[in-house]
Amino acid sequence: MVLERGEVANSWRRERWDSLRLLTPNWQSRLPGYRYEGADPDGYMTMGEVIDFISRFAVVSGAPVRTHTTVTSVKRTDQGYQVATSQGDFGCRTVMLASGACNAPSVPSLLQVIPPSIQCLTPFDYRNPTHLPEGGVLIVGASATGVQLADEIHRSGRPVTLSVGEHVRLPRIYRDRDVLWWMDASGVWNQRYDAIDDLTRVRGLPSPQLVGLPQRTTLDLNALRAAGVEIVGRFAAVRDGRALFSGGLRNQFTLADLKMNRLLDAFDEWARTHSREAEVGPPERFEPTHVPSSSRLDLDLRDGEIRSIVWATGFRPDYKWLHIPVIDHKGYLRHDGGVVDAPGLYALGLPVLRRRKSSFIYGAEDDARELVDHLAAYLQRKS
Ligand SMILES: Cc1cc2nc3c(=O)[nH]c(=O)nc-3n(C[C@H](O)[C@H](O)[C@H](O)COP(=O)(O)OP(=O)(O)OC[C@H]3O[C@@H](n4cnc5c(N)ncnc54)[C@H](O)[C@@H]3O)c2cc1C
């Protein structure tokens, strides 16, 4: 039984902004036995297309989905698990937690000290710029969500200030191919979780600065700055009504550029050693991220320059309904490659669950196959 509190593809229907497109190309939209077969494999789906894609999969796969069924509690029993829902209780021997990694925006406690004259939004509240008051917008966070919203809101004519902390810079196209083609072909995306040294850190990395536009544009900080977005450092504190930003932009930029170049080196090395040079363009290197000659270290939040703040500071899962001691002190699930430390309890769709690609649509298939094998063996042992 597949229990869903809303409709199939609920997160894409309810929790995304209007203009969002997948940042993964269409050919990476694939689920077990089912894939994109349209005329634009290198394009990026709109939200409507994603909803159709996943809804069709639910039909084609014949998945026994019960929609509008909210799970309110999962508890262990002698036989397995007791699952309480808005449509009644169920007993089962195994549970696969596929409730998502991004159930709620992750917003720093700074939110509480923002002057009330400023409208605060998270990506879950934001739909399009018309919902924002006129005037300046501070966007906090420069990963995929932050750079996309900075671009869209700036185009709406509002002055945008983007506060930048740790980020992952990537070009959209490298050597004539989508950068996610390189991630896949070179094996980087398939790297297994048990081969990664600092797994906790890698699981917590921000999303890459990518956007899925038909023009296949690179949306990095250089592009935003050239368009007129003001770049400031990490939002560190609010004191006497002033937002204080860290002065470490140069370090953040150097680190992001260094990591991008290391990845591009790895792609080049792979192309050379796998005789793929002829099918891709020549190696490229990109302009280092431009460090503003002087970036503001503080900003008065009371003088009316900033009228709204969008907290693009990431997302987190919600396990309030999971009454089993498998959650760590930060609210994340403890698991080993999706095998949770409770018999017959599994998880899918979390960052680097079994592979680097695990939290993308494209990553579900391989992880699901391995976890289902584990689950089937568990049931067999028990019977
Ligand atoms: C802004 C944003 C952009 C993204 N862009 C991309 C992209 O371009 N490409 C890509 O591959 N991935 C992208 N992702 C990641 C994407 O979310 C995952 O690839 C995919 O949605 C994971 O699917 P899932 O089914 O594991 O989780 P979800 O899509 O989050 O689905 C979880 C489901 O569980 C339901 N649920 C949760 N709690 C309960 C409960 N208590 N009871 C009943 N049902 C419940 C929810 O309603 C939801 O439908 C993006 C994520 C975000 C936040």
Short mmCIF file of C-alpha atoms and ligand atoms in Angstrom, two decimals:
data_model
loop_
_atom_site.label_atom_id
_atom_site.label_comp_id
_atom_site.label_asym_id
_atom_site.label_seq_id
_atom_site.Cartn_x
_atom_site.Cartn_y
_atom_site.Cartn_z
CA MET A 1 0.00 0.00 0.00
CA VAL A 2 1.33 3.47 -0.88
CA LEU A 3 -0.04 6.15 1.45
CA GLU A 4 -0.08 9.77 0.24
CA ARG A 5 -1.49 12.67 2.23
CA GLY A 6 -2.36 14.69 -0.91
CA GLU A 7 -2.47 13.65 -4.53
CA VAL A 8 0.17 11.78 -6.52
CA ALA A 9 3.14 14.15 -7.11
CA ASN A 10 1.95 16.22 -4.16
CA SER A 11 5.22 18.05 -3.49
CA TRP A 12 5.39 19.20 -7.13
CA ARG A 13 1.77 20.38 -6.99
CA ARG A 14 1.85 22.19 -3.65
CA GLU A 15 5.38 23.13 -2.66
CA ARG A 16 7.03 24.69 -5.72
CA TRP A 17 6.99 28.15 -7.28
CA ASP A 18 5.23 28.83 -10.61
CA SER A 19 8.21 29.24 -12.94
CA LEU A 20 10.24 26.32 -11.59
CA ARG A 21 11.53 23.79 -14.08
CA LEU A 22 13.52 20.68 -13.22
CA LEU A 23 17.23 21.32 -13.23
CA THR A 24 17.74 17.74 -14.39
CA PRO A 25 17.36 17.25 -18.18
CA ASN A 26 14.37 15.30 -19.50
CA TRP A 27 16.39 12.21 -20.34
CA GLN A 28 17.16 11.94 -16.61
CA SER A 29 13.45 11.83 -15.79
CA ARG A 30 13.14 8.10 -15.43
CA LEU A 31 11.63 5.75 -12.92
CA PRO A 32 11.68 1.94 -12.91
CA GLY A 33 10.43 0.72 -16.33
CA TYR A 34 9.34 4.22 -17.31
CA ARG A 35 11.13 7.17 -18.87
CA TYR A 36 10.67 10.45 -20.71
CA GLU A 37 10.06 9.67 -24.35
CA GLY A 38 9.24 13.12 -25.74
CA ALA A 39 10.91 15.09 -28.48
CA ASP A 40 13.16 17.22 -26.24
CA PRO A 41 15.45 14.92 -24.22
CA ASP A 42 17.81 17.80 -23.38
CA GLY A 43 15.02 20.14 -22.17
CA TYR A 44 13.84 20.69 -18.58
CA MET A 45 10.30 19.91 -17.44
CA THR A 46 7.91 22.55 -16.16
CA MET A 47 6.00 21.72 -12.97
CA GLY A 48 2.92 20.77 -15.02
CA GLU A 49 5.01 18.32 -17.02
CA VAL A 50 6.55 16.81 -13.87
CA ILE A 51 3.10 16.31 -12.35
CA ASP A 52 1.89 14.59 -15.56
CA PHE A 53 5.05 12.47 -15.72
CA ILE A 54 4.73 11.17 -12.15
CA SER A 55 0.93 10.79 -12.35
CA ARG A 56 1.28 8.65 -15.48
CA PHE A 57 3.89 6.51 -13.73
CA ALA A 58 1.44 5.87 -10.88
CA VAL A 59 -1.08 4.58 -13.45
CA VAL A 60 1.37 2.61 -15.62
CA SER A 61 3.05 0.96 -12.64
CA GLY A 62 -0.32 0.08 -11.11
CA ALA A 63 0.99 1.26 -7.72
CA PRO A 64 -1.69 0.72 -5.05
CA VAL A 65 -1.78 4.38 -4.01
CA ARG A 66 -4.25 5.64 -1.41
CA THR A 67 -4.37 9.40 -1.81
CA HIS A 68 -5.65 11.88 0.82
CA THR A 69 -4.38 9.53 3.52
CA THR A 70 -2.10 11.31 5.98
CA VAL A 71 0.13 9.13 8.14
CA THR A 72 -0.14 10.53 11.65
CA SER A 73 1.85 7.91 13.55
CA VAL A 74 4.09 4.90 12.94
CA LYS A 75 4.87 2.68 15.94
CA ARG A 76 6.57 -0.68 16.36
CA THR A 77 4.55 -3.74 17.35
CA ASP A 78 5.55 -7.38 17.92
CA GLN A 79 4.53 -8.22 14.35
CA GLY A 80 5.99 -5.15 12.64
CA TYR A 81 4.43 -1.69 12.56
CA GLN A 82 1.16 0.01 13.46
CA VAL A 83 0.44 2.87 11.03
CA ALA A 84 -2.22 5.37 12.08
CA THR A 85 -3.66 7.51 9.28
CA SER A 86 -6.45 9.99 8.65
CA GLN A 87 -8.31 7.07 7.00
CA GLY A 88 -7.84 4.50 9.78
CA ASP A 89 -5.11 2.26 11.15
CA PHE A 90 -3.09 -0.41 9.35
CA GLY A 91 -0.76 -3.12 10.56
CA CYS A 92 2.20 -4.10 8.38
CA ARG A 93 5.43 -6.03 8.62
CA THR A 94 7.64 -3.53 6.83
CA VAL A 95 7.55 0.21 6.16
CA MET A 96 9.39 2.17 3.44
CA LEU A 97 9.71 5.83 4.42
CA ALA A 98 9.38 7.74 1.13
CA SER A 99 8.00 10.91 2.64
CA GLY A 100 10.68 13.11 1.08
CA ALA A 101 13.78 15.04 2.15
CA CYS A 102 12.27 18.50 1.68
CA ASN A 103 9.02 18.59 3.69
CA ALA A 104 9.68 21.96 5.27
CA PRO A 105 11.87 24.99 4.64
CA SER A 106 14.91 25.12 6.89
CA VAL A 107 15.06 28.69 8.19
CA PRO A 108 17.66 30.03 10.66
CA SER A 109 16.49 31.38 14.00
CA LEU A 110 17.46 34.87 12.73
CA LEU A 111 13.94 34.97 11.31
CA GLN A 112 12.65 35.74 14.78
CA VAL A 113 14.55 39.02 15.06
CA ILE A 114 13.63 40.48 11.67
CA PRO A 115 11.67 43.74 12.10
CA PRO A 116 7.94 43.12 11.57
CA SER A 117 7.78 45.72 8.77
CA ILE A 118 9.63 43.25 6.54
CA GLN A 119 7.64 40.47 4.88
CA CYS A 120 9.42 37.12 5.27
CA LEU A 121 8.82 34.25 2.86
CA THR A 122 10.16 30.77 2.35
CA PRO A 123 10.24 28.98 -1.02
CA PHE A 124 7.05 27.19 0.13
CA ASP A 125 5.22 30.56 0.37
CA TYR A 126 6.70 32.09 -2.76
CA ARG A 127 4.84 31.56 -6.05
CA ASN A 128 5.94 34.52 -8.23
CA PRO A 129 7.19 38.11 -7.77
CA THR A 130 3.69 39.61 -7.84
CA HIS A 131 3.20 38.30 -4.28
CA LEU A 132 6.09 40.42 -3.01
CA PRO A 133 5.72 44.03 -1.92
CA GLU A 134 7.33 46.58 -4.21
CA GLY A 135 10.85 47.53 -3.14
CA GLY A 136 14.08 45.80 -2.25
CA VAL A 137 14.29 42.06 -1.64
CA LEU A 138 16.96 40.28 0.37
CA ILE A 139 17.40 36.66 -0.65
CA VAL A 140 19.29 34.55 1.85
CA GLY A 141 21.08 31.54 0.34
CA ALA A 142 22.64 31.12 -3.10
CA SER A 143 22.05 27.48 -3.97
CA ALA A 144 19.66 26.32 -6.71
CA THR A 145 16.59 27.96 -5.13
CA GLY A 146 18.32 31.22 -4.13
CA VAL A 147 19.95 31.91 -7.50
CA GLN A 148 16.76 31.07 -9.42
CA LEU A 149 14.61 33.35 -7.24
CA ALA A 150 17.24 36.12 -7.32
CA ASP A 151 17.14 36.04 -11.11
CA GLU A 152 13.34 35.99 -11.36
CA ILE A 153 12.75 38.68 -8.73
CA HIS A 154 15.44 40.94 -10.17
CA ARG A 155 13.79 40.62 -13.61
CA SER A 156 10.52 41.78 -12.03
CA GLY A 157 12.20 45.17 -11.48
CA ARG A 158 12.87 44.86 -7.74
CA PRO A 159 16.38 45.56 -6.42
CA VAL A 160 17.78 42.25 -5.16
CA THR A 161 20.50 41.66 -2.59
CA LEU A 162 21.73 38.06 -2.43
CA SER A 163 23.39 36.80 0.73
CA VAL A 164 25.89 34.07 -0.14
CA GLY A 165 27.32 31.38 2.13
CA GLU A 166 28.75 27.99 1.16
CA HIS A 167 27.63 27.10 -2.35
CA VAL A 168 28.28 24.68 -5.19
CA ARG A 169 29.11 26.35 -8.50
CA LEU A 170 28.53 24.46 -11.76
CA PRO A 171 28.27 25.52 -15.41
CA ARG A 172 25.06 24.39 -17.11
CA ILE A 173 26.96 23.23 -20.20
CA TYR A 174 30.51 21.90 -20.19
CA ARG A 175 32.33 20.91 -23.37
CA ASP A 176 29.00 21.05 -25.27
CA ARG A 177 27.22 18.66 -22.89
CA ASP A 178 24.90 19.23 -19.95
CA VAL A 179 26.96 19.14 -16.76
CA LEU A 180 24.61 16.44 -15.43
CA TRP A 181 25.48 14.31 -18.47
CA TRP A 182 29.09 14.54 -17.26
CA MET A 183 28.09 13.70 -13.68
CA ASP A 184 26.35 10.59 -14.95
CA ALA A 185 28.71 9.41 -17.71
CA SER A 186 31.89 9.89 -15.65
CA GLY A 187 30.42 7.89 -12.77
CA VAL A 188 30.51 10.77 -10.24
CA TRP A 189 26.75 10.57 -9.68
CA ASN A 190 26.95 6.82 -9.16
CA GLN A 191 29.58 7.03 -6.43
CA ARG A 192 28.33 4.90 -3.57
CA TYR A 193 27.73 6.20 -0.10
CA ASP A 194 30.09 3.66 1.49
CA ALA A 195 32.95 4.92 -0.72
CA ILE A 196 32.57 8.53 0.50
CA ASP A 197 34.95 9.57 3.29
CA ASP A 198 32.99 12.34 4.96
CA LEU A 199 29.46 11.12 4.33
CA THR A 200 27.75 13.37 6.88
CA ARG A 201 29.26 16.46 5.30
CA VAL A 202 28.48 15.32 1.75
CA ARG A 203 24.88 14.54 2.71
CA GLY A 204 24.55 18.11 3.99
CA LEU A 205 26.01 19.84 0.90
CA PRO A 206 23.87 22.55 -0.69
CA SER A 207 22.24 21.99 -4.10
CA PRO A 208 24.25 23.15 -7.14
CA GLN A 209 23.70 26.61 -8.66
CA LEU A 210 21.78 25.31 -11.66
CA VAL A 211 18.62 26.33 -13.47
CA GLY A 212 16.74 24.40 -16.16
CA LEU A 213 15.96 27.08 -18.75
CA PRO A 214 15.25 26.30 -22.43
CA GLN A 215 18.25 28.53 -23.32
CA ARG A 216 20.41 26.23 -21.15
CA THR A 217 21.85 29.27 -19.37
CA THR A 218 24.48 29.14 -16.62
CA LEU A 219 23.15 31.00 -13.59
CA ASP A 220 26.18 31.58 -11.38
CA LEU A 221 27.10 34.55 -9.22
CA ASN A 222 28.99 36.24 -12.07
CA ALA A 223 25.83 36.12 -14.22
CA LEU A 224 23.66 37.49 -11.40
CA ARG A 225 26.12 40.24 -10.57
CA ALA A 226 26.38 41.26 -14.24
CA ALA A 227 22.57 41.48 -14.34
CA GLY A 228 22.61 43.87 -11.36
CA VAL A 229 22.05 41.66 -8.31
CA GLU A 230 24.04 42.87 -5.28
CA ILE A 231 26.09 40.12 -3.67
CA VAL A 232 26.79 40.19 0.10
CA GLY A 233 28.27 37.64 2.50
CA ARG A 234 26.61 35.14 4.75
CA PHE A 235 23.76 36.57 6.85
CA ALA A 236 25.33 36.21 10.29
CA ALA A 237 23.25 38.23 12.76
CA VAL A 238 20.80 41.07 13.35
CA ARG A 239 21.97 43.80 15.71
CA ASP A 240 20.02 46.97 16.51
CA GLY A 241 17.82 46.37 13.47
CA ARG A 242 20.78 45.94 11.12
CA ALA A 243 21.51 42.76 9.18
CA LEU A 244 25.20 41.83 9.56
CA PHE A 245 26.92 39.91 6.76
CA SER A 246 30.15 37.97 7.03
CA GLY A 247 33.18 39.36 5.24
CA GLY A 248 34.29 35.95 3.95
CA LEU A 249 33.06 36.25 0.35
CA ARG A 250 36.50 35.87 -1.17
CA ASN A 251 37.04 32.58 0.67
CA GLN A 252 33.60 31.26 -0.26
CA PHE A 253 34.19 32.09 -3.92
CA THR A 254 37.70 30.62 -3.98
CA LEU A 255 36.46 27.40 -2.46
CA ALA A 256 33.50 27.06 -4.84
CA ASP A 257 35.70 27.82 -7.88
CA LEU A 258 38.33 25.36 -6.69
CA LYS A 259 35.79 22.58 -6.21
CA MET A 260 34.20 23.26 -9.60
CA ASN A 261 37.59 23.16 -11.32
CA ARG A 262 38.48 19.91 -9.55
CA LEU A 263 35.27 18.37 -10.82
CA LEU A 264 35.96 19.63 -14.36
CA ASP A 265 39.48 18.15 -14.11
CA ALA A 266 37.90 14.83 -13.18
CA PHE A 267 35.55 15.04 -16.19
CA ASP A 268 38.50 15.82 -18.51
CA GLU A 269 40.48 12.93 -17.11
CA TRP A 270 37.53 10.58 -17.57
CA ALA A 271 36.99 11.72 -21.20
CA ARG A 272 40.69 11.21 -21.94
CA THR A 273 41.02 7.80 -20.33
CA HIS A 274 37.73 6.53 -21.77
CA SER A 275 38.41 7.71 -25.34
CA ARG A 276 35.41 10.07 -25.33
CA GLU A 277 37.31 13.22 -26.39
CA ALA A 278 36.02 13.08 -29.96
CA GLU A 279 32.34 13.30 -28.97
CA VAL A 280 32.63 16.35 -26.68
CA GLY A 281 33.98 19.87 -27.19
CA PRO A 282 37.43 21.08 -26.05
CA PRO A 283 38.17 21.51 -22.32
CA GLU A 284 37.04 24.85 -20.89
CA ARG A 285 37.72 26.85 -17.76
CA PHE A 286 35.43 29.59 -16.52
CA GLU A 287 36.11 33.07 -15.14
CA PRO A 288 36.73 32.93 -11.39
CA THR A 289 33.83 34.30 -9.39
CA HIS A 290 34.27 38.05 -9.29
CA VAL A 291 34.82 39.39 -5.76
CA PRO A 292 33.07 42.76 -5.38
CA SER A 293 35.63 45.49 -4.61
CA SER A 294 33.60 46.38 -1.54
CA SER A 295 30.61 44.38 -0.41
CA ARG A 296 28.28 45.73 2.23
CA LEU A 297 28.84 44.21 5.64
CA ASP A 298 25.57 45.45 7.05
CA LEU A 299 22.20 46.70 5.97
CA ASP A 300 19.60 48.67 7.88
CA LEU A 301 16.43 46.58 7.98
CA ARG A 302 14.36 49.51 9.31
CA ASP A 303 14.95 52.20 6.69
CA GLY A 304 12.60 50.75 4.05
CA GLU A 305 15.29 49.74 1.53
CA ILE A 306 14.47 46.06 2.08
CA ARG A 307 10.75 45.30 2.02
CA SER A 308 10.88 41.51 1.95
CA ILE A 309 13.25 38.63 2.73
CA VAL A 310 13.14 35.25 1.00
CA TRP A 311 14.80 32.52 3.04
CA ALA A 312 16.32 30.20 0.44
CA THR A 313 18.26 28.44 3.17
CA GLY A 314 17.37 24.85 2.33
CA PHE A 315 14.79 22.26 3.26
CA ARG A 316 14.45 19.53 5.84
CA PRO A 317 12.44 16.35 6.31
CA ASP A 318 9.59 16.07 8.79
CA TYR A 319 9.31 12.90 10.89
CA LYS A 320 7.03 14.18 13.64
CA TRP A 321 4.76 11.20 13.00
CA LEU A 322 7.52 8.58 13.30
CA HIS A 323 7.40 7.31 16.89
CA ILE A 324 10.45 5.08 16.71
CA PRO A 325 13.84 6.12 18.16
CA VAL A 326 15.67 6.40 14.83
CA ILE A 327 15.93 10.19 14.55
CA ASP A 328 19.13 12.01 15.51
CA HIS A 329 19.35 15.20 17.60
CA LYS A 330 19.17 17.33 14.44
CA GLY A 331 15.95 15.69 13.25
CA TYR A 332 17.51 13.50 10.55
CA LEU A 333 16.88 9.80 10.10
CA ARG A 334 19.67 7.43 11.17
CA HIS A 335 20.15 4.80 8.49
CA ASP A 336 22.77 2.80 6.63
CA GLY A 337 22.07 3.20 2.92
CA GLY A 338 18.32 3.37 3.58
CA VAL A 339 18.29 0.43 5.98
CA VAL A 340 16.99 1.98 9.20
CA ASP A 341 18.03 0.66 12.58
CA ALA A 342 14.63 -0.97 13.26
CA PRO A 343 13.73 -4.36 11.72
CA GLY A 344 11.81 -3.99 8.45
CA LEU A 345 12.07 -0.20 8.33
CA TYR A 346 13.57 1.41 5.20
CA ALA A 347 13.95 4.84 3.61
CA LEU A 348 14.25 6.16 0.04
CA GLY A 349 14.83 9.55 -1.57
CA LEU A 350 17.25 11.07 0.97
CA PRO A 351 20.52 12.86 0.07
CA VAL A 352 23.30 10.42 -0.90
CA LEU A 353 21.23 7.57 0.49
CA ARG A 354 23.15 4.94 -1.54
CA ARG A 355 24.62 7.06 -4.31
CA ARG A 356 25.35 10.72 -4.98
CA LYS A 357 22.27 10.86 -7.23
CA SER A 358 19.93 9.38 -4.58
CA SER A 359 17.79 12.46 -3.90
CA PHE A 360 17.07 13.09 -7.59
CA ILE A 361 14.25 11.45 -9.55
CA TYR A 362 16.95 9.74 -11.61
CA GLY A 363 18.45 8.20 -8.48
CA ALA A 364 15.38 6.40 -7.16
CA GLU A 365 15.54 3.37 -9.44
CA ASP A 366 18.91 1.91 -8.42
CA ASP A 367 18.33 2.58 -4.72
CA ALA A 368 14.82 1.11 -4.83
CA ARG A 369 16.07 -2.10 -6.46
CA GLU A 370 18.69 -2.69 -3.75
CA LEU A 371 16.39 -1.80 -0.88
CA VAL A 372 13.55 -3.95 -2.18
CA ASP A 373 15.99 -6.88 -2.40
CA HIS A 374 16.93 -6.26 1.24
CA LEU A 375 13.28 -5.97 2.26
CA ALA A 376 12.28 -9.16 0.39
CA ALA A 377 15.13 -11.09 2.04
CA TYR A 378 14.00 -9.77 5.43
CA LEU A 379 10.42 -10.95 4.84
CA GLN A 380 11.65 -14.33 3.64
CA ARG A 381 13.77 -14.81 6.76
CA LYS A 382 10.77 -13.95 8.91
CA SER A 383 8.31 -16.30 7.18
C1 LIG B 1 12.77 23.17 -5.07
C2 LIG B 1 13.17 21.78 -5.43
C3 LIG B 1 13.58 21.50 -6.73
C4 LIG B 1 13.96 20.21 -7.08
N1 LIG B 1 14.38 19.98 -8.37
C5 LIG B 1 14.70 18.72 -8.75
C6 LIG B 1 15.08 18.42 -10.09
O1 LIG B 1 15.21 19.30 -10.92
N2 LIG B 1 15.32 17.12 -10.43
C7 LIG B 1 15.23 16.11 -9.52
O2 LIG B 1 15.46 14.97 -9.88
N3 LIG B 1 14.92 16.37 -8.23
C8 LIG B 1 14.65 17.64 -7.83
N4 LIG B 1 14.32 17.92 -6.53
C9 LIG B 1 14.37 16.83 -5.56
C10 LIG B 1 13.02 16.15 -5.59
O3 LIG B 1 12.25 16.60 -4.52
C11 LIG B 1 13.19 14.69 -5.57
O4 LIG B 1 13.88 14.25 -6.72
C12 LIG B 1 11.87 13.91 -5.57
O5 LIG B 1 10.77 14.72 -5.31
C13 LIG B 1 11.94 12.90 -4.48
O6 LIG B 1 10.75 12.19 -4.51
P1 LIG B 1 10.20 11.55 -3.19
O7 LIG B 1 8.97 10.80 -3.62
O8 LIG B 1 11.28 10.83 -2.49
O9 LIG B 1 9.84 12.79 -2.27
P2 LIG B 1 8.68 13.86 -2.42
O10 LIG B 1 8.51 14.29 -3.84
O11 LIG B 1 8.94 14.91 -1.39
O12 LIG B 1 7.38 13.05 -2.04
C14 LIG B 1 7.07 12.68 -0.71
C15 LIG B 1 5.59 12.49 -0.63
O13 LIG B 1 5.26 12.04 0.67
C16 LIG B 1 4.06 12.66 1.08
N5 LIG B 1 4.05 12.68 2.55
C17 LIG B 1 4.93 13.29 3.39
N6 LIG B 1 4.58 13.07 4.67
C18 LIG B 1 3.46 12.32 4.64
C19 LIG B 1 2.62 11.77 5.66
N7 LIG B 1 2.87 11.97 6.96
N8 LIG B 1 1.55 11.03 5.26
C20 LIG B 1 1.31 10.80 3.94
N9 LIG B 1 2.08 11.30 2.96
C21 LIG B 1 3.13 12.05 3.30
C22 LIG B 1 4.12 14.07 0.47
O14 LIG B 1 2.84 14.62 0.33
C23 LIG B 1 4.82 13.79 -0.87
O15 LIG B 1 3.91 13.61 -1.92
C24 LIG B 1 13.93 19.19 -6.14
C25 LIG B 1 13.52 19.46 -4.83
C26 LIG B 1 13.13 20.74 -4.49
C27 LIG B 1 12.69 21.01 -3.08
#
